Amino acid sequence: MAQKKRVTFDDIAKYTNFSKTTISRYFNNPDSLTLENQQIISDALVKLDYKENKVARILASGKTEFIGIIVPNLYLRYYSEMLDQILSTYETFGYKFLVFIGNGNEESERRYIQELLSYQIEGMIILSHTIPSRELAGLSIPIVTIEREDRFVCSVNTDNYMGAVQATSLLARHKCDVLIHVNSPTPEERPAYGRIQGFRDFCKEHHLKHQVIIEELGNTNESSQRQMSHILNQIEMNYPNQKKGIFVSSDTYANVLLNLLFRKYGTLPQDYLIIGFDNSPVSEEAIIPISTIGQQIEKLAYEAVSMLVTQMNERKKRRPVPLKEPIHKMVTPILIRRETTEGFLE
Amino acid sequence: MAQKKRVTFDDIAKYTNFSKTTISRYFNNPDSLTLENQQIISDALVKLDYKENKVARILASGKTEFIGIIVPNLYLRYYSEMLDQILSTYETFGYKFLVFIGNGNEESERRYIQELLSYQIEGMIILSHTIPSRELAGLSIPIVTIEREDRFVCSVNTDNYMGAVQATSLLARHKCDVLIHVNSPTPEERPAYGRIQGFRDFCKEHHLKHQVIIEELGNTNESSQRQMSHILNQIEMNYPNQKKGIFVSSDTYANVLLNLLFRKYGTLPQDYLIIGFDNSPVSEEAIIPISTIGQQIEKLAYEAVSMLVTQMNERKKRRPVPLKEPIHKMVTPILIRRETTEGFLE
DNA sequence: TTGTATGCGTTATCAC
DNA sequence: GTGATAACGCATACAA
C-alpha cells in the first residue's frame, strides 16, 4: 500500500543471521555458500520480497552494463531496423541500452554524449553523422560506429562498394545499352560513397556506357517525387529507345522512380531495369517487387555490439591492452533479384 | 592516456578549500553561494576536468530520471515512429529512456520489467500487448500504456472508433453500393477494436449495406498478399458491378489491396474506393497515394510522457495522492483524403 | 565457507 | 552562506 522502504542486504542479513557479505555472495558467487545456506537465503528473499538495486551495485562495482546509442532518427527504416536488432542483443550480451535521437543536431548530440557518460555507460554505438570520428575517439570509452565516417574509431559497415558492383554487374548481364546510377550528394568519407565508386569502377573496367546522376532527393516523398521526375525526364530525353539499367541508391527512391514509370506507362516498360539498395520493406511492397542489394542488418548489429563487448571486457582486465588501430569490419550485402530486373509478366 | 581515476567532489573541495557540501550545492542550489565562490568552483571544475557521476547522485537522491519502455518491435512503422517521438521528449522533460524489445514473449517481458525496476526507473511506458494491465497495475510504479488493453492502468490511445466513423462516412458520402471493412482478428479489449465497432455502428445507424471481413493477414508481405488475394476474389464475386468502399485496418494492408487491383486492371477501377489507417509512409509512397486515417503519433507520444511525468512528480511529494482511477486519454485521428477515394486521373 | 571493514560519489540533515 | 557527518545499497580486500 504505502511505499514501505526497500528491503536491503542488511535486512536479509539480520533475518537470516548472516552478514551482508554473505548475502552479496549469494548473488555474485553462490557456489561459495553451502547449498543449505543458499536455500535459507533464497527463502528469505521471497519472504521479505527483496528487489535488487542495480544502482547501488553500479556505484560499488563500477560496472553499469549500459551501452549508449545515438541514432539520427527512426523515421528511416534502416535506422529503426538497426536499432531493433541492436536492442535485441540484450538476450545475448545482457547489456542495457540508453537511446538518444540525434536529429542531425551536432550540439544536442554533444549534450547527449555527456549525459550518457555521466551515467557511466561502458560503451557507445554511434549511427549519427554529425560528430567527427576524431572527436569521438577522444572520449576514452569504447565506441563502435555503423555506416558513417569512421577514420578514428572502430566501425561496422556494409561493403557498399561490393554491393554496387553486384548491382551494376547484374544490370550489365542484362545487356543494357546504358547504365545509370542515381544518388544524393554523398561525402567521400561515408561508407555509402562506395556505391558511387563501385558503380563507376565497374562500368569503366568493363567499358560500359554509363552516367552518374547526383541530385539532392530530399527526405519527403513529395520532394523525392519532384526531383526524381526531373531525373526521369532527363533520362528519357537522353536515351530514347535504349535499354536502360538504373541503379538507385535506396529502395525508397527506386520505388519513387518505379511509380513514376508505372503511372506513365501502366507498367514497367521493357527497356527499363531498376535495382535499389537496402532491401527495405518498400522494395517488397512496391507495385512490382523491386530488385535490391540487401543489407544484412541483423549481422551488422550483432557485429557492432559484439565488437563493443570485446573492448569493454578488455578494459575490465587488470592490465588492459588498448587497440593500436581502430578495427573496421565489413559485412557483404546480398543481391536480391526481383521483378524489376528479371522481367515482369503482366 | 591511462585511466586516471575520476575527479570527485572531494578533489574539488580540496582544491578550492570548500567542503564537499558546498560543491554539491554549487550544482543543486547555486544561488546559495556567493557569486564569487561560484566562480571559484566553476574555474576549478574546468581546471580539474570534472565529469559528473549521476549514478552516485541517484543512489543518494533516489531520483534516476529513467523511464523504461517496452515496445513489441520496431519493424512496424507505428512502433518505430512512436518510439522516435517518445525519445524526442527528452528535450522537453529530461527523462532518459531504457528501451527493451518485447517480441511478444510474455516471459521475456517480465524479465525486462524486473531488470528495469532494478535500475530504479521512475516510470514505464508499455506498448506491448502480452502482459495484462491488471498485472502491470500491481507494479507500484507509474505506468502509461499506448494503444493496448488498459483496463487497470493509465493510457493514451487514438480514438479508433471515431477514426472508423470518419473513414466510413467518407465512403458513404461517395455513395458506395456496399461498404466493406477488412481487418485481422482483434480482441475486444484492444483500442483497435474500435475500428470494427465504429464501422459497424455507422453502417447500421445509416442503414448501409455492409460487410465486415475478419481474416488473419499475417506479418509478412507474402502472407498478407496471399490472404488479401482471397478476400479480393470474394469481394469481386459477391459485388460485381457495384461501387465498393473498402476500409482496411492499416495502410500496409490497404497498399497490398491496391497493388492487387492495380496489377489486375492497370489502374484503380472507378468502382473501388479504398481507405487505410495510420498515415504511415507507405500510404504516401504507394502507386496511388492512399486515403487514410492519420494517427497523431507525436501527440500520442507527448501525452503519454506528459501523463507519466505528472504521476512521477506526484510521487516525489511528501504526501503523494495516488490516482483513484486510471486515466485514459483519447487523441482524435485525422482524416486524410488522397487519390484512392477522391478520384484518380490517369 | 563466512565475517569485518572500507569504499564507491553523491545528497540530506543538522549544526554553526 | 558554509561545513561536518551520516546515509544510499552494494562490492571487495583482507581476515578468520
XYZ file of C-alpha atoms (C1' of nucleotides) in Angstrom:
724
model
C 0.000 0.000 0.000
C 2.181 2.809 1.270
C 5.695 2.871 -0.092
C 7.377 0.844 2.587
C 11.082 1.338 2.401
C 13.053 -1.075 0.332
C 14.415 -4.353 1.617
C 18.236 -4.346 1.551
C 21.015 -6.824 2.153
C 21.049 -5.591 5.703
C 17.502 -6.700 6.281
C 18.173 -10.058 4.772
C 21.346 -10.418 6.796
C 19.519 -9.705 10.013
C 16.679 -12.009 9.108
C 18.993 -14.888 8.264
C 21.711 -14.172 10.802
C 24.301 -13.947 8.059
C 26.427 -10.957 7.241
C 25.793 -8.580 4.357
C 28.816 -10.040 2.643
C 27.305 -13.477 2.557
C 24.135 -12.117 1.064
C 26.166 -10.320 -1.555
C 27.992 -13.514 -2.312
C 24.746 -15.352 -2.725
C 24.156 -13.193 -5.769
C 27.658 -12.917 -7.173
C 29.261 -16.192 -6.267
C 26.620 -18.556 -4.946
C 28.852 -21.600 -5.194
C 30.863 -20.325 -2.289
C 27.904 -20.983 0.009
C 26.604 -24.331 1.133
C 23.506 -25.476 -0.632
C 21.722 -25.370 2.654
C 22.589 -21.743 3.275
C 21.714 -20.833 -0.265
C 18.294 -22.226 0.417
C 17.921 -20.269 3.615
C 18.778 -17.032 1.873
C 16.662 -17.871 -1.105
C 13.682 -18.400 1.167
C 14.341 -15.157 2.964
C 14.414 -13.266 -0.301
C 10.956 -14.478 -1.139
C 9.698 -13.948 2.361
C 10.916 -10.367 2.513
C 10.078 -9.708 -1.124
C 13.531 -8.452 -1.925
C 14.082 -6.399 -5.096
C 17.617 -5.903 -6.246
C 19.030 -2.420 -6.657
C 21.456 -2.248 -9.535
C 22.218 1.402 -8.996
C 23.915 0.631 -5.717
C 25.654 -2.261 -7.364
C 26.980 0.020 -10.076
C 28.327 2.516 -7.610
C 30.156 -0.196 -5.770
C 31.360 -2.221 -8.729
C 31.763 0.429 -11.368
C 30.044 -1.770 -13.933
C 26.864 -0.319 -15.331
C 26.222 -2.725 -18.197
C 24.920 0.307 -20.045
C 25.570 0.987 -23.699
C 24.658 4.381 -25.097
C 23.206 4.721 -28.576
C 22.809 7.784 -30.707
C 20.728 7.264 -33.805
C 19.823 10.091 -36.188
C 16.136 9.196 -36.331
C 13.806 6.248 -36.509
C 11.924 7.582 -39.472
C 14.197 5.838 -41.916
C 13.614 2.122 -41.776
C 17.285 1.461 -41.933
C 17.767 3.022 -38.531
C 14.709 1.583 -36.863
C 15.551 -1.877 -38.103
C 19.127 -1.484 -36.941
C 18.035 -0.260 -33.526
C 15.635 -3.176 -33.274
C 18.467 -5.608 -33.908
C 20.855 -3.860 -31.578
C 18.373 -3.814 -28.713
C 17.631 -7.463 -29.346
C 21.208 -8.404 -28.495
C 20.251 -7.924 -24.861
C 19.368 -11.587 -24.819
C 22.894 -12.469 -25.918
C 25.097 -9.982 -24.121
C 22.949 -8.628 -21.298
C 23.815 -5.005 -21.885
C 21.086 -2.429 -21.444
C 20.666 0.446 -23.862
C 20.134 4.141 -23.288
C 18.906 5.585 -26.553
C 19.001 9.126 -27.879
C 17.684 10.544 -31.144
C 20.224 12.880 -32.709
C 18.164 14.553 -35.407
C 21.321 15.809 -37.036
C 21.892 18.450 -34.393
C 25.553 18.440 -33.505
C 25.267 20.458 -30.329
C 22.429 18.342 -28.997
C 24.370 15.218 -29.705
C 27.305 16.513 -27.729
C 24.966 17.070 -24.794
C 23.563 13.579 -25.181
C 27.028 12.125 -25.100
C 27.856 13.996 -21.917
C 24.628 12.802 -20.367
C 25.434 9.235 -21.365
C 28.920 9.483 -19.939
C 27.569 10.826 -16.667
C 25.597 7.621 -16.348
C 28.854 5.717 -16.570
C 27.983 3.870 -19.753
C 30.611 1.317 -20.654
C 30.473 1.821 -24.399
C 28.718 3.665 -27.175
C 27.264 2.882 -30.580
C 27.001 5.823 -32.926
C 24.899 5.868 -36.061
C 24.564 9.599 -36.442
C 26.824 11.503 -38.788
C 27.315 14.851 -37.160
C 30.257 14.454 -34.813
C 33.622 13.753 -36.459
C 35.178 10.414 -35.559
C 38.312 12.227 -34.405
C 36.288 13.846 -31.646
C 34.576 10.579 -30.750
C 37.926 8.857 -30.491
C 38.916 11.327 -27.764
C 36.161 10.211 -25.424
C 38.246 7.462 -23.824
C 35.453 4.924 -23.865
C 34.928 2.109 -26.372
C 32.974 3.251 -29.397
C 31.700 1.492 -32.479
C 30.081 3.330 -35.344
C 27.822 1.910 -38.001
C 27.779 3.128 -41.573
C 29.305 6.547 -41.075
C 32.648 8.314 -41.254
C 34.918 6.172 -39.117
C 38.548 7.086 -39.649
C 39.480 7.245 -35.973
C 37.011 4.822 -34.400
C 36.001 1.204 -34.713
C 33.172 0.514 -37.088
C 30.955 -1.993 -38.784
C 29.823 -1.245 -42.290
C 28.155 -2.823 -45.247
C 30.530 -3.424 -48.104
C 28.883 -0.745 -50.205
C 31.440 -0.990 -52.957
C 30.826 -4.684 -53.409
C 27.073 -4.098 -53.299
C 27.333 -1.555 -56.080
C 29.422 -3.955 -58.131
C 26.828 -6.673 -57.662
C 24.026 -4.361 -58.706
C 25.887 -2.986 -61.680
C 27.053 -6.352 -62.932
C 23.503 -7.649 -62.779
C 22.362 -4.787 -64.966
C 25.320 -5.405 -67.267
C 24.450 -9.065 -67.641
C 21.059 -7.999 -68.922
C 22.863 -6.225 -71.738
C 21.588 -2.743 -71.080
C 22.593 -0.072 -73.571
C 23.354 2.357 -70.826
C 23.847 2.053 -67.081
C 22.722 4.858 -64.823
C 23.353 5.440 -61.138
C 21.123 7.840 -59.221
C 22.265 9.079 -55.840
C 22.148 12.017 -53.458
C 25.296 14.026 -52.773
C 27.435 11.822 -50.530
C 30.677 12.830 -48.789
C 33.568 10.604 -49.799
C 34.314 9.672 -46.202
C 30.997 7.923 -45.816
C 30.883 4.209 -46.440
C 27.853 4.815 -48.665
C 30.142 6.595 -51.103
C 31.270 3.120 -52.102
C 28.010 2.781 -54.006
C 29.056 5.515 -56.397
C 32.634 4.332 -56.562
C 31.702 0.726 -57.168
C 29.330 1.654 -59.956
C 31.907 3.856 -61.687
C 34.764 1.423 -61.388
C 32.770 -1.482 -62.698
C 31.488 0.460 -65.685
C 34.909 1.807 -66.555
C 36.582 -1.529 -66.181
C 34.094 -3.172 -68.488
C 33.884 -0.239 -70.879
C 30.169 0.218 -70.385
C 28.316 3.338 -71.370
C 27.177 4.910 -68.135
C 26.117 8.026 -66.278
C 26.117 9.014 -62.635
C 23.341 11.386 -61.643
C 23.872 13.108 -58.317
C 20.953 15.149 -57.089
C 19.570 16.001 -53.678
C 16.449 13.866 -53.447
C 15.253 15.054 -50.071
C 13.637 13.398 -47.106
C 9.993 13.587 -48.007
C 8.035 11.645 -50.540
C 6.944 14.844 -52.176
C 10.435 16.217 -52.741
C 11.888 12.940 -53.925
C 8.994 12.598 -56.336
C 9.630 16.040 -57.728
C 13.365 15.534 -58.118
C 13.035 12.051 -59.499
C 10.560 13.325 -62.046
C 13.150 15.737 -63.389
C 15.728 12.999 -63.495
C 13.387 10.716 -65.371
C 12.649 13.358 -67.986
C 16.334 13.821 -68.461
C 16.882 10.099 -68.883
C 14.044 9.705 -71.363
C 15.430 12.593 -73.407
C 18.978 11.334 -73.405
C 18.406 7.675 -74.064
C 15.266 7.117 -76.136
C 14.803 3.587 -77.419
C 17.738 2.368 -75.408
C 17.635 -0.304 -72.780
C 18.351 1.477 -69.509
C 19.695 -0.198 -66.375
C 19.180 2.086 -63.388
C 20.859 1.534 -60.033
C 19.205 3.755 -57.440
C 20.874 4.480 -54.131
C 17.960 3.343 -51.982
C 14.778 1.338 -52.267
C 12.702 4.304 -51.263
C 13.963 6.308 -54.209
C 13.790 3.275 -56.504
C 10.147 2.980 -55.555
C 9.526 6.589 -56.458
C 11.065 6.028 -59.852
C 9.111 2.840 -60.393
C 5.842 4.536 -59.534
C 6.531 7.375 -61.945
C 7.153 4.919 -64.750
C 4.179 2.795 -63.827
C 1.817 5.699 -63.709
C 3.113 6.924 -67.040
C 3.062 3.624 -68.904
C 0.683 1.478 -66.867
C 3.531 -0.975 -66.442
C 7.291 -1.088 -66.172
C 8.443 -0.741 -69.792
C 10.669 -3.499 -71.144
C 13.525 -1.093 -71.725
C 13.831 -0.218 -68.031
C 15.613 -2.238 -65.409
C 15.716 -0.960 -61.854
C 17.638 -2.061 -58.797
C 17.638 -0.393 -55.408
C 19.644 -0.742 -52.203
C 18.781 -1.831 -48.628
C 16.099 -4.476 -49.048
C 13.759 -2.343 -47.027
C 10.093 -3.355 -46.858
C 9.092 -0.911 -49.569
C 11.079 -2.973 -52.061
C 8.718 -5.863 -51.432
C 5.588 -3.815 -51.044
C 6.038 -1.888 -54.284
C 3.655 -2.225 -57.191
C 6.262 -4.599 -58.635
C 8.754 -6.175 -56.229
C 11.989 -4.271 -56.651
C 15.365 -5.950 -57.074
C 17.775 -4.703 -54.476
C 21.029 -5.094 -52.604
C 20.149 -6.465 -49.195
C 21.999 -5.097 -46.198
C 22.413 -7.719 -43.516
C 21.180 -5.524 -40.734
C 20.917 -8.238 -38.137
C 24.522 -9.191 -38.770
C 25.725 -5.599 -38.781
C 24.026 -5.011 -35.444
C 25.386 -8.168 -33.911
C 28.918 -7.484 -35.066
C 28.770 -3.949 -33.737
C 27.645 -4.969 -30.264
C 29.992 -7.906 -30.240
C 32.964 -5.739 -31.148
C 31.977 -3.289 -28.442
C 31.601 -6.001 -25.824
C 35.057 -7.303 -26.600
C 36.557 -3.917 -25.974
C 34.533 -3.266 -22.857
C 35.702 -6.579 -21.464
C 39.270 -5.761 -22.289
C 39.002 -2.606 -20.253
C 37.916 -4.555 -17.203
C 41.119 -6.539 -17.126
C 43.896 -5.659 -14.738
C 46.215 -4.589 -17.491
C 44.042 -3.627 -20.466
C 45.679 -3.590 -23.864
C 44.080 -0.786 -25.859
C 43.728 -1.161 -29.606
C 46.577 0.241 -31.653
C 44.352 0.914 -34.609
C 40.596 1.123 -34.944
C 39.048 -2.032 -36.332
C 36.795 -1.733 -39.375
C 34.579 -4.672 -40.114
C 32.824 -5.153 -43.442
C 29.642 -7.111 -43.965
C 28.907 -8.240 -47.505
C 25.458 -7.398 -48.802
C 23.291 -9.814 -50.744
C 21.921 -9.443 -54.249
C 18.167 -9.930 -54.304
C 16.679 -10.410 -57.740
C 13.050 -9.492 -58.119
C 10.789 -8.425 -60.921
C 12.261 -5.030 -61.780
C 15.290 -6.735 -63.286
C 14.080 -10.200 -64.046
C 11.151 -9.424 -66.282
C 7.617 -8.849 -65.257
C 4.606 -10.756 -66.502
C 1.511 -8.663 -66.596
C 46.243 8.365 -21.607
C 45.968 5.933 -18.749
C 42.617 5.878 -16.991
C 43.369 8.307 -14.259
C 40.808 7.951 -11.576
C 37.821 10.170 -11.724
C 37.694 13.649 -10.233
C 35.129 13.819 -7.419
C 33.610 16.448 -5.200
C 36.334 15.617 -2.716
C 39.041 16.646 -5.119
C 37.263 19.844 -5.966
C 36.682 20.552 -2.306
C 40.352 20.119 -1.511
C 41.394 22.194 -4.477
C 39.085 25.056 -3.591
C 39.245 24.743 0.191
C 35.499 24.334 0.350
C 33.657 21.332 1.700
C 32.026 18.629 -0.383
C 28.705 20.018 0.678
C 29.400 23.357 -0.879
C 30.431 21.736 -4.109
C 27.213 19.772 -4.125
C 25.282 22.951 -3.524
C 27.017 24.573 -6.446
C 25.235 22.089 -8.649
C 21.894 21.813 -6.910
C 21.344 25.208 -5.416
C 23.937 27.602 -6.787
C 22.094 30.682 -5.576
C 23.007 29.803 -2.032
C 26.648 30.570 -2.822
C 28.177 33.970 -3.383
C 28.821 34.795 -6.981
C 32.470 34.963 -6.210
C 32.567 31.474 -4.794
C 30.521 30.151 -7.665
C 33.208 31.462 -9.953
C 35.968 29.833 -7.958
C 34.281 26.470 -8.126
C 33.375 26.890 -11.730
C 37.004 27.524 -12.575
C 38.130 24.538 -10.567
C 35.725 22.289 -12.441
C 37.280 23.245 -15.727
C 40.783 23.054 -14.346
C 40.318 19.584 -12.941
C 38.172 18.456 -15.871
C 35.378 17.270 -13.645
C 32.782 14.872 -15.062
C 29.615 14.398 -13.124
C 28.581 10.979 -11.918
C 24.857 10.561 -11.959
C 24.949 7.055 -10.607
C 26.211 8.305 -7.283
C 23.667 11.039 -7.411
C 20.896 8.529 -7.955
C 21.985 6.406 -5.045
C 21.941 9.386 -2.764
C 18.855 11.110 -4.066
C 16.770 8.204 -5.266
C 15.901 10.008 -8.468
C 17.043 8.227 -11.573
C 15.233 10.203 -14.247
C 14.884 6.906 -16.050
C 11.785 5.806 -17.892
C 11.554 2.221 -19.067
C 9.965 1.363 -22.385
C 8.815 -1.968 -23.705
C 7.876 -1.953 -27.344
C 6.867 -5.102 -29.248
C 9.189 -4.443 -32.181
C 10.449 -1.672 -34.394
C 9.590 -3.477 -37.572
C 6.150 -1.933 -37.723
C 6.419 1.734 -38.532
C 3.808 2.582 -35.989
C 6.103 1.490 -33.191
C 9.305 2.949 -34.552
C 7.633 6.258 -35.178
C 6.129 6.226 -31.702
C 9.454 5.392 -30.119
C 11.086 8.173 -32.092
C 8.594 10.655 -30.724
C 8.828 9.354 -27.184
C 12.615 9.531 -27.131
C 12.437 13.017 -28.555
C 10.616 14.255 -25.464
C 13.981 14.185 -23.709
C 14.380 17.766 -24.803
C 11.174 18.700 -23.022
C 11.174 16.596 -19.887
C 14.771 15.477 -19.461
C 13.966 11.876 -18.746
C 16.275 9.215 -20.159
C 14.910 6.054 -21.704
C 15.891 2.442 -21.250
C 14.377 0.515 -24.129
C 13.533 -3.155 -24.490
C 12.078 -5.048 -27.438
C 9.363 -7.413 -26.298
C 8.826 -9.501 -29.398
C 5.580 -10.788 -27.981
C 7.279 -13.051 -25.489
C 5.495 -12.724 -22.182
C 8.162 -14.347 -20.046
C 10.931 -12.230 -21.549
C 8.925 -9.111 -20.958
C 8.516 -9.991 -17.308
C 12.276 -10.300 -17.055
C 12.725 -6.961 -18.787
C 10.377 -5.316 -16.348
C 12.292 -6.735 -13.400
C 15.529 -5.526 -14.921
C 14.054 -2.094 -15.420
C 12.790 -1.952 -11.865
C 16.197 -2.945 -10.548
C 17.571 0.156 -12.208
C 15.129 2.196 -10.163
C 13.248 3.571 -13.134
C 10.684 6.142 -12.098
C 8.043 5.171 -14.624
C 7.255 2.897 -17.515
C 5.653 3.163 -20.930
C 4.258 -0.056 -22.304
C 3.342 -0.603 -25.925
C 3.486 -4.383 -25.953
C 0.346 -6.443 -25.586
C 1.411 -9.540 -23.725
C 1.162 -8.671 -20.052
C -2.343 -7.982 -18.722
C -2.895 -4.489 -17.394
C -4.023 -5.951 -14.084
C -0.545 -7.318 -13.558
C 1.082 -4.068 -14.652
C -1.064 -2.158 -12.200
C 0.437 -4.200 -9.382
C 3.948 -2.945 -10.016
C 3.575 0.100 -7.762
C 5.270 2.445 -10.179
C 3.611 4.901 -12.573
C 2.750 3.265 -15.876
C 1.206 4.555 -19.068
C 0.274 2.282 -21.922
C -0.275 3.224 -25.519
C -2.816 1.550 -27.751
C -3.264 -1.686 -25.859
C -5.534 -3.270 -23.282
C -5.602 -0.746 -20.448
C -8.357 -1.540 -18.001
C -6.257 -1.152 -14.868
C -3.572 1.297 -15.978
C -3.330 4.794 -17.383
C -3.252 5.009 -21.129
C -3.160 7.161 -24.196
C -4.954 5.913 -27.260
C -6.101 7.006 -30.633
C -9.844 7.374 -30.822
C -10.153 4.372 -33.087
C -13.920 4.430 -33.025
C -14.038 7.987 -34.238
C -11.450 7.220 -36.876
C -13.528 4.378 -38.206
C -16.571 6.611 -38.282
C -14.654 9.221 -40.247
C -13.429 6.639 -42.730
C -16.808 5.023 -43.138
C -18.691 8.259 -43.506
C -16.278 9.375 -46.201
C -17.005 6.204 -48.139
C -20.720 6.695 -47.524
C -20.612 10.231 -48.850
C -19.259 8.838 -52.091
C -22.460 6.811 -52.369
C -20.938 3.365 -52.482
C -23.297 0.469 -53.042
C -21.623 -1.557 -50.374
C -19.185 -0.759 -47.580
C -16.599 -3.322 -46.585
C -14.243 -3.394 -43.630
C -11.201 -5.678 -43.729
C -9.397 -6.420 -40.503
C -7.383 -9.050 -38.657
C -8.871 -10.775 -35.614
C -8.734 -8.198 -32.824
C -9.544 -8.804 -29.147
C -12.349 -6.561 -27.945
C -10.222 -5.153 -25.136
C -7.823 -3.548 -27.565
C -8.411 0.045 -28.520
C -8.023 -1.004 -32.165
C -11.254 -2.933 -31.840
C -12.946 0.440 -32.094
C -12.218 0.361 -35.812
C -14.524 -2.577 -36.262
C -17.107 -1.233 -33.865
C -17.129 2.215 -35.387
C -17.576 0.825 -38.871
C -20.431 -1.446 -37.827
C -22.248 1.161 -35.792
C -22.063 3.774 -38.501
C -23.331 1.405 -41.177
C -26.168 0.151 -39.045
C -27.198 3.574 -37.950
C -27.374 4.784 -41.534
C -28.839 1.569 -42.886
C -25.966 0.987 -45.269
C -25.274 -2.326 -46.925
C -22.026 -3.541 -45.436
C -19.776 -6.461 -44.630
C -17.010 -6.976 -42.116
C -14.290 -9.354 -43.227
C -12.085 -10.624 -40.440
C -9.129 -12.663 -41.567
C -5.625 -13.164 -40.229
C -3.485 -11.193 -42.667
C -0.112 -12.024 -41.199
C 3.083 -10.108 -40.657
C 4.857 -10.609 -43.940
C 4.168 -9.082 -47.289
C 3.864 -12.523 -48.791
C 1.190 -13.759 -46.397
C -0.848 -10.565 -46.498
C -0.733 -10.679 -50.276
C -1.995 -14.238 -50.299
C -4.800 -13.565 -47.836
C -5.812 -10.302 -49.424
C -5.972 -12.009 -52.786
C -8.581 -14.430 -51.424
C -10.514 -11.602 -49.925
C -10.474 -9.681 -53.168
C -11.772 -12.676 -55.111
C -14.564 -12.991 -52.612
C -15.455 -9.327 -52.961
C -15.439 -9.401 -56.731
C -17.698 -12.448 -56.696
C -20.156 -11.011 -54.204
C -20.448 -7.478 -55.507
C -19.961 -7.378 -59.283
C -20.804 -4.057 -60.900
C -21.317 -2.421 -57.548
C -19.417 0.525 -56.216
C -17.358 -0.801 -53.334
C -15.992 1.322 -50.489
C -13.322 -0.591 -48.619
C -11.993 0.473 -45.243
C -8.835 -1.509 -44.499
C -7.441 -1.747 -40.982
C -3.971 -0.500 -41.878
C -2.162 1.287 -44.667
C 0.127 -1.654 -45.196
C -2.802 -3.916 -45.948
C -4.547 -1.211 -47.952
C -1.431 -0.988 -50.081
C -1.484 -4.724 -50.698
C -5.077 -4.493 -51.854
C -4.345 -1.509 -54.035
C -1.421 -3.272 -55.699
C -3.520 -6.343 -56.418
C -6.158 -4.214 -58.112
C -3.608 -2.151 -59.971
C -1.791 -5.153 -61.300
C -5.053 -6.700 -62.362
C -6.605 -3.665 -64.035
C -3.612 -1.425 -64.735
C -5.343 1.209 -62.643
C -7.647 1.577 -59.683
C -11.088 0.833 -61.159
C -13.736 3.519 -60.739
C -15.928 1.210 -58.700
C -13.343 0.815 -55.953
C -12.684 3.248 -53.132
C -10.027 2.427 -50.557
C -9.109 3.999 -47.257
C -6.497 2.771 -44.824
C -5.473 3.626 -41.269
C -2.309 5.083 -39.679
C -0.976 7.500 -42.295
C 2.206 5.504 -42.425
C 4.727 6.332 -45.167
C 3.523 3.526 -47.386
C 0.241 5.360 -47.812
C 2.117 8.189 -49.499
C 4.615 6.039 -51.338
C 2.009 3.750 -52.869
C 1.386 3.614 -56.605
C -1.531 5.926 -55.906
C -1.499 7.909 -52.660
C -3.859 6.147 -50.304
C -6.513 7.937 -48.289
C -6.146 7.150 -44.634
C -6.936 7.954 -41.041
C -3.882 9.671 -39.607
C -2.832 8.808 -36.114
C -1.267 11.765 -34.354
C 1.738 9.861 -33.182
C 3.676 12.868 -31.999
C 0.755 13.930 -29.868
C 0.141 10.442 -28.529
C 3.780 10.177 -27.517
C 3.828 13.579 -25.908
C 0.654 12.958 -23.952
C 1.935 9.612 -22.736
C 5.206 11.006 -21.414
C 3.490 14.040 -20.036
C 0.943 11.954 -18.143
C 3.747 9.812 -16.791
C 5.785 12.803 -15.690
C 2.824 14.200 -13.791
C 2.478 10.993 -11.849
C 6.185 10.637 -11.208
C 6.249 14.154 -9.849
C 3.296 13.435 -7.642
C 5.181 10.541 -6.094
C 8.055 12.780 -5.149
C 5.867 14.933 -2.956
C 5.857 14.485 0.776
C 2.313 13.262 0.822
C 1.605 11.819 -2.622
C -2.001 11.424 -3.642
C -2.260 8.318 -5.781
C -4.836 8.181 -8.556
C -8.178 6.706 -7.608
C -8.853 5.552 -11.128
C -6.581 5.089 -14.117
C -6.761 7.950 -16.587
C -7.496 7.151 -20.213
C -6.727 9.839 -22.707
C -8.027 9.809 -26.268
C -6.404 11.509 -29.224
C -8.598 12.142 -32.224
C -7.206 10.945 -35.538
C -7.330 12.977 -38.717
C -8.998 12.108 -41.992
C -6.561 12.376 -44.874
C -8.146 12.363 -48.301
C -5.959 11.191 -51.134
C -6.471 9.670 -54.532
C -7.915 6.296 -53.590
C -11.145 7.943 -52.543
C -11.107 11.238 -54.352
C -10.763 10.015 -57.893
C -7.597 9.388 -59.765
C -6.599 10.977 -63.039
C -4.531 8.672 -65.186
C 32.824 -21.186 3.905
C 31.885 -16.832 6.386
C 32.589 -12.132 8.529
C 34.767 -7.244 9.123
C 35.825 -3.046 7.427
C 36.054 0.109 3.971
C 34.958 2.371 -0.303
C 32.000 3.955 -4.374
C 30.460 9.638 -5.295
C 26.765 11.841 -4.336
C 22.770 14.066 -1.352
C 20.478 15.222 3.084
C 20.374 16.646 7.879
C 21.850 19.131 11.010
C 24.685 22.341 13.008
C 27.297 26.840 13.023
C 26.376 31.167 3.427
C 29.128 27.105 4.802
C 30.678 22.653 6.881
C 30.801 18.018 9.264
C 28.745 13.755 9.071
C 25.667 10.352 8.137
C 23.122 8.000 4.820
C 22.239 5.492 -0.030
C 22.818 -0.196 -1.028
C 26.118 -2.972 -2.576
C 31.088 -4.985 -3.634
C 35.530 -6.404 -2.272
C 40.190 -6.929 0.026
C 41.525 -8.967 3.838
C 40.834 -11.834 7.985
C 39.386 -15.690 10.309
